[in-house]
């Protein structure tokens, strides 16, 4: 085996990390596109109308997906481009239910289109972001343990992971 570590420079290490970061943002975009494709297949099965009881129905889940997909896609963009210095993730969580009620009055096809468009924009942004922009960070209001966050965190956790969980929820609701 050839020993390379003796000749390995800081630039070599930075290039290695940049390659890993580039791979990570493309993997996030891939996951987003796969979840979005699953949602696209489910969307036409979702019927308009409110649900009864404590469980969300299909249109309520879809309304939630459409809302958070646009919101977190915009946050990914704004953080990557250095347009915001702080984000209040709790405030968005606190207005969630009112947003779902309002948006679930929309036609499911419109909600689906809104969600899929947001996913496409965000996936494109992830794939085309300059790596320096992908490393940008912003503080989270309230000084929570995971602050500061970057576009990678916002794309991975509140967007992609969250989307995958709700697509699975829709698959169960729709059978």
PDB file of C-alpha atoms in Angstrom:
ATOM      1  CA  UNK A   1       0.000   0.000   0.000  1.00  0.00           C
ATOM      2  CA  UNK A   2       1.280   3.448  -0.878  1.00  0.00           C
ATOM      3  CA  UNK A   3       1.361   5.756   2.147  1.00  0.00           C
ATOM      4  CA  UNK A   4      -0.086   9.131   1.136  1.00  0.00           C
ATOM      5  CA  UNK A   5      -0.540  10.802   4.502  1.00  0.00           C
ATOM      6  CA  UNK A   6       2.995  12.235   4.553  1.00  0.00           C
ATOM      7  CA  UNK A   7       2.227  14.271   1.430  1.00  0.00           C
ATOM      8  CA  UNK A   8      -1.368  15.112   2.362  1.00  0.00           C
ATOM      9  CA  UNK A   9      -1.832  18.870   2.669  1.00  0.00           C
ATOM     10  CA  UNK A  10      -4.482  21.122   4.140  1.00  0.00           C
ATOM     11  CA  UNK A  11      -5.633  21.829   0.577  1.00  0.00           C
ATOM     12  CA  UNK A  12      -5.946  18.090  -0.085  1.00  0.00           C
ATOM     13  CA  UNK A  13      -8.053  17.724   3.061  1.00  0.00           C
ATOM     14  CA  UNK A  14     -10.258  20.706   2.142  1.00  0.00           C
ATOM     15  CA  UNK A  15     -10.746  19.262  -1.348  1.00  0.00           C
ATOM     16  CA  UNK A  16     -11.717  15.924   0.201  1.00  0.00           C
ATOM     17  CA  UNK A  17     -14.276  17.618   2.490  1.00  0.00           C
ATOM     18  CA  UNK A  18     -15.641  19.688  -0.390  1.00  0.00           C
ATOM     19  CA  UNK A  19     -16.152  16.474  -2.358  1.00  0.00           C
ATOM     20  CA  UNK A  20     -18.028  14.946   0.566  1.00  0.00           C
ATOM     21  CA  UNK A  21     -20.152  18.077   0.977  1.00  0.00           C
ATOM     22  CA  UNK A  22     -20.937  18.090  -2.744  1.00  0.00           C
ATOM     23  CA  UNK A  23     -21.971  14.453  -2.507  1.00  0.00           C
ATOM     24  CA  UNK A  24     -24.138  15.156   0.546  1.00  0.00           C
ATOM     25  CA  UNK A  25     -26.091  17.987  -1.076  1.00  0.00           C
ATOM     26  CA  UNK A  26     -26.752  15.830  -4.140  1.00  0.00           C
ATOM     27  CA  UNK A  27     -27.897  12.940  -1.932  1.00  0.00           C
ATOM     28  CA  UNK A  28     -30.298  15.323  -0.168  1.00  0.00           C
ATOM     29  CA  UNK A  29     -31.635  16.465  -3.540  1.00  0.00           C
ATOM     30  CA  UNK A  30     -32.032  12.808  -4.596  1.00  0.00           C
ATOM     31  CA  UNK A  31     -33.988  11.994  -1.422  1.00  0.00           C
ATOM     32  CA  UNK A  32     -36.185  15.044  -1.911  1.00  0.00           C
ATOM     33  CA  UNK A  33     -36.918  14.066  -5.505  1.00  0.00           C
ATOM     34  CA  UNK A  34     -37.720  10.454  -4.538  1.00  0.00           C
ATOM     35  CA  UNK A  35     -40.100  11.538  -1.772  1.00  0.00           C
ATOM     36  CA  UNK A  36     -41.682  14.056  -4.117  1.00  0.00           C
ATOM     37  CA  UNK A  37     -42.194  11.351  -6.765  1.00  0.00           C
ATOM     38  CA  UNK A  38     -43.918   9.159  -4.151  1.00  0.00           C
ATOM     39  CA  UNK A  39     -46.122  12.106  -3.226  1.00  0.00           C
ATOM     40  CA  UNK A  40     -46.941  12.749  -6.887  1.00  0.00           C
ATOM     41  CA  UNK A  41     -48.324   9.198  -7.171  1.00  0.00           C
ATOM     42  CA  UNK A  42     -50.414   9.584  -4.012  1.00  0.00           C
ATOM     43  CA  UNK A  43     -51.731  13.081  -4.671  1.00  0.00           C
ATOM     44  CA  UNK A  44     -54.477  12.196  -7.156  1.00  0.00           C
ATOM     45  CA  UNK A  45     -55.989   9.783  -4.600  1.00  0.00           C
ATOM     46  CA  UNK A  46     -56.484  12.520  -1.993  1.00  0.00           C
ATOM     47  CA  UNK A  47     -60.031  13.806  -1.701  1.00  0.00           C
ATOM     48  CA  UNK A  48     -61.088  17.288  -0.649  1.00  0.00           C
ATOM     49  CA  UNK A  49     -62.943  17.828   2.590  1.00  0.00           C
ATOM     50  CA  UNK A  50     -62.325  18.032   6.288  1.00  0.00           C
ATOM     51  CA  UNK A  51     -61.772  15.129   8.547  1.00  0.00           C
ATOM     52  CA  UNK A  52     -63.359  14.210  11.804  1.00  0.00           C
ATOM     53  CA  UNK A  53     -61.621  13.299  15.004  1.00  0.00           C
ATOM     54  CA  UNK A  54     -58.087  13.963  16.111  1.00  0.00           C
ATOM     55  CA  UNK A  55     -56.237  12.320  13.226  1.00  0.00           C
ATOM     56  CA  UNK A  56     -55.298  14.286  10.134  1.00  0.00           C
ATOM     57  CA  UNK A  57     -56.951  13.184   6.916  1.00  0.00           C
ATOM     58  CA  UNK A  58     -55.233  13.064   3.537  1.00  0.00           C
ATOM     59  CA  UNK A  59     -55.918  16.645   2.509  1.00  0.00           C
ATOM     60  CA  UNK A  60     -54.753  17.939   5.889  1.00  0.00           C
ATOM     61  CA  UNK A  61     -51.475  16.014   5.571  1.00  0.00           C
ATOM     62  CA  UNK A  62     -51.087  17.295   2.012  1.00  0.00           C
ATOM     63  CA  UNK A  63     -51.793  20.874   3.157  1.00  0.00           C
ATOM     64  CA  UNK A  64     -49.119  20.502   5.830  1.00  0.00           C
ATOM     65  CA  UNK A  65     -46.650  19.122   3.274  1.00  0.00           C
ATOM     66  CA  UNK A  66     -47.362  21.973   0.844  1.00  0.00           C
ATOM     67  CA  UNK A  67     -46.882  24.564   3.571  1.00  0.00           C
ATOM     68  CA  UNK A  68     -43.666  23.274   5.104  1.00  0.00           C
ATOM     69  CA  UNK A  69     -42.182  22.367   1.719  1.00  0.00           C
ATOM     70  CA  UNK A  70     -42.412  25.942   0.527  1.00  0.00           C
ATOM     71  CA  UNK A  71     -41.364  27.415   3.878  1.00  0.00           C
ATOM     72  CA  UNK A  72     -38.257  25.275   4.362  1.00  0.00           C
ATOM     73  CA  UNK A  73     -37.316  25.569   0.696  1.00  0.00           C
ATOM     74  CA  UNK A  74     -37.318  29.349   1.091  1.00  0.00           C
ATOM     75  CA  UNK A  75     -35.257  29.040   4.284  1.00  0.00           C
ATOM     76  CA  UNK A  76     -32.688  26.853   2.514  1.00  0.00           C
ATOM     77  CA  UNK A  77     -32.397  29.561  -0.163  1.00  0.00           C
ATOM     78  CA  UNK A  78     -32.209  32.484   2.259  1.00  0.00           C
ATOM     79  CA  UNK A  79     -29.656  30.878   4.571  1.00  0.00           C
ATOM     80  CA  UNK A  80     -27.504  29.742   1.641  1.00  0.00           C
ATOM     81  CA  UNK A  81     -27.528  33.255   0.234  1.00  0.00           C
ATOM     82  CA  UNK A  82     -26.837  34.958   3.559  1.00  0.00           C
ATOM     83  CA  UNK A  83     -30.166  36.792   3.496  1.00  0.00           C
ATOM     84  CA  UNK A  84     -31.158  36.088   7.101  1.00  0.00           C
ATOM     85  CA  UNK A  85     -29.191  36.141  10.312  1.00  0.00           C
ATOM     86  CA  UNK A  86     -31.746  34.320  12.469  1.00  0.00           C
ATOM     87  CA  UNK A  87     -34.643  31.958  11.890  1.00  0.00           C
ATOM     88  CA  UNK A  88     -37.474  31.303  14.322  1.00  0.00           C
ATOM     89  CA  UNK A  89     -38.323  27.638  13.841  1.00  0.00           C
ATOM     90  CA  UNK A  90     -40.656  27.574  16.880  1.00  0.00           C
ATOM     91  CA  UNK A  91     -42.802  30.377  15.459  1.00  0.00           C
ATOM     92  CA  UNK A  92     -43.382  28.365  12.288  1.00  0.00           C
ATOM     93  CA  UNK A  93     -44.354  25.364  14.381  1.00  0.00           C
ATOM     94  CA  UNK A  94     -46.743  27.463  16.449  1.00  0.00           C
ATOM     95  CA  UNK A  95     -48.692  28.654  13.373  1.00  0.00           C
ATOM     96  CA  UNK A  96     -48.781  25.204  11.771  1.00  0.00           C
ATOM     97  CA  UNK A  97     -52.319  24.177  12.755  1.00  0.00           C
ATOM     98  CA  UNK A  98     -53.941  27.409  11.575  1.00  0.00           C
ATOM     99  CA  UNK A  99     -52.049  27.104   8.305  1.00  0.00           C
ATOM    100  CA  UNK A 100     -53.240  23.520   7.806  1.00  0.00           C
ATOM    101  CA  UNK A 101     -56.872  24.512   8.407  1.00  0.00           C
ATOM    102  CA  UNK A 102     -56.596  27.363   5.922  1.00  0.00           C
ATOM    103  CA  UNK A 103     -54.722  25.417   3.253  1.00  0.00           C
ATOM    104  CA  UNK A 104     -56.837  22.270   3.539  1.00  0.00           C
ATOM    105  CA  UNK A 105     -59.728  24.295   2.108  1.00  0.00           C
ATOM    106  CA  UNK A 106     -57.790  24.376  -1.181  1.00  0.00           C
ATOM    107  CA  UNK A 107     -58.213  21.755  -3.881  1.00  0.00           C
ATOM    108  CA  UNK A 108     -55.895  18.768  -3.354  1.00  0.00           C
ATOM    109  CA  UNK A 109     -54.563  19.144  -6.917  1.00  0.00           C
ATOM    110  CA  UNK A 110     -53.504  22.719  -6.152  1.00  0.00           C
ATOM    111  CA  UNK A 111     -51.832  21.663  -2.903  1.00  0.00           C
ATOM    112  CA  UNK A 112     -50.030  18.857  -4.696  1.00  0.00           C
ATOM    113  CA  UNK A 113     -48.817  21.196  -7.420  1.00  0.00           C
ATOM    114  CA  UNK A 114     -47.629  23.691  -4.779  1.00  0.00           C
ATOM    115  CA  UNK A 115     -45.688  20.980  -2.932  1.00  0.00           C
ATOM    116  CA  UNK A 116     -44.149  19.445  -6.048  1.00  0.00           C
ATOM    117  CA  UNK A 117     -43.096  22.870  -7.346  1.00  0.00           C
ATOM    118  CA  UNK A 118     -41.447  23.682  -4.001  1.00  0.00           C
ATOM    119  CA  UNK A 119     -39.615  20.348  -4.047  1.00  0.00           C
ATOM    120  CA  UNK A 120     -38.375  20.899  -7.597  1.00  0.00           C
ATOM    121  CA  UNK A 121     -37.093  24.396  -6.759  1.00  0.00           C
ATOM    122  CA  UNK A 122     -35.327  23.211  -3.627  1.00  0.00           C
ATOM    123  CA  UNK A 123     -33.785  20.144  -5.295  1.00  0.00           C
ATOM    124  CA  UNK A 124     -32.477  22.366  -8.094  1.00  0.00           C
ATOM    125  CA  UNK A 125     -31.094  24.819  -5.549  1.00  0.00           C
ATOM    126  CA  UNK A 126     -29.361  22.043  -3.624  1.00  0.00           C
ATOM    127  CA  UNK A 127     -27.730  20.750  -6.792  1.00  0.00           C
ATOM    128  CA  UNK A 128     -26.549  24.159  -7.990  1.00  0.00           C
ATOM    129  CA  UNK A 129     -25.522  25.887  -4.753  1.00  0.00           C
ATOM    130  CA  UNK A 130     -21.949  26.968  -4.487  1.00  0.00           C
ATOM    131  CA  UNK A 131     -20.318  24.883  -1.758  1.00  0.00           C
ATOM    132  CA  UNK A 132     -19.420  28.027   0.202  1.00  0.00           C
ATOM    133  CA  UNK A 133     -23.129  28.950   0.235  1.00  0.00           C
ATOM    134  CA  UNK A 134     -24.012  25.436   1.387  1.00  0.00           C
ATOM    135  CA  UNK A 135     -21.741  26.016   4.394  1.00  0.00           C
ATOM    136  CA  UNK A 136     -23.480  29.306   5.397  1.00  0.00           C
ATOM    137  CA  UNK A 137     -25.111  29.304   8.833  1.00  0.00           C
ATOM    138  CA  UNK A 138     -27.818  31.249  10.628  1.00  0.00           C
ATOM    139  CA  UNK A 139     -28.781  31.358  14.271  1.00  0.00           C
ATOM    140  CA  UNK A 140     -31.984  29.777  15.531  1.00  0.00           C
ATOM    141  CA  UNK A 141     -34.093  32.016  17.766  1.00  0.00           C
ATOM    142  CA  UNK A 142     -34.147  30.900  21.354  1.00  0.00           C
ATOM    143  CA  UNK A 143     -30.587  29.599  21.351  1.00  0.00           C
ATOM    144  CA  UNK A 144     -31.604  25.959  21.045  1.00  0.00           C
ATOM    145  CA  UNK A 145     -28.977  23.221  21.113  1.00  0.00           C
ATOM    146  CA  UNK A 146     -28.729  22.863  17.340  1.00  0.00           C
ATOM    147  CA  UNK A 147     -28.035  26.530  16.597  1.00  0.00           C
ATOM    148  CA  UNK A 148     -26.573  27.740  14.273  1.00  0.00           C
ATOM    149  CA  UNK A 149     -27.961  25.836  11.288  1.00  0.00           C
ATOM    150  CA  UNK A 150     -27.135  25.773   7.606  1.00  0.00           C
ATOM    151  CA  UNK A 151     -28.960  24.852   4.427  1.00  0.00           C
ATOM    152  CA  UNK A 152     -27.903  21.222   4.933  1.00  0.00           C
ATOM    153  CA  UNK A 153     -29.659  21.014   8.320  1.00  0.00           C
ATOM    154  CA  UNK A 154     -32.810  22.729   7.013  1.00  0.00           C
ATOM    155  CA  UNK A 155     -32.943  20.519   3.919  1.00  0.00           C
ATOM    156  CA  UNK A 156     -32.255  17.301   5.833  1.00  0.00           C
ATOM    157  CA  UNK A 157     -34.383  17.492   8.970  1.00  0.00           C
ATOM    158  CA  UNK A 158     -37.412  19.779   8.734  1.00  0.00           C
ATOM    159  CA  UNK A 159     -37.762  19.270   4.971  1.00  0.00           C
ATOM    160  CA  UNK A 160     -36.608  15.880   3.637  1.00  0.00           C
ATOM    161  CA  UNK A 161     -36.928  13.725   6.773  1.00  0.00           C
ATOM    162  CA  UNK A 162     -40.233  15.393   7.604  1.00  0.00           C
ATOM    163  CA  UNK A 163     -41.515  14.954   4.040  1.00  0.00           C
ATOM    164  CA  UNK A 164     -40.571  11.280   3.985  1.00  0.00           C
ATOM    165  CA  UNK A 165     -42.438  10.695   7.257  1.00  0.00           C
ATOM    166  CA  UNK A 166     -45.590  12.421   5.999  1.00  0.00           C
ATOM    167  CA  UNK A 167     -45.504  10.641   2.637  1.00  0.00           C
ATOM    168  CA  UNK A 168     -45.404   7.388   4.600  1.00  0.00           C
ATOM    169  CA  UNK A 169     -48.342   8.658   6.666  1.00  0.00           C
ATOM    170  CA  UNK A 170     -50.284   9.384   3.448  1.00  0.00           C
ATOM    171  CA  UNK A 171     -49.477   5.912   2.114  1.00  0.00           C
ATOM    172  CA  UNK A 172     -51.054   4.430   5.252  1.00  0.00           C
ATOM    173  CA  UNK A 173     -54.091   6.727   5.124  1.00  0.00           C
ATOM    174  CA  UNK A 174     -54.730   5.986   1.454  1.00  0.00           C
ATOM    175  CA  UNK A 175     -54.060   2.252   1.763  1.00  0.00           C
TER     176      UNK A 175
END
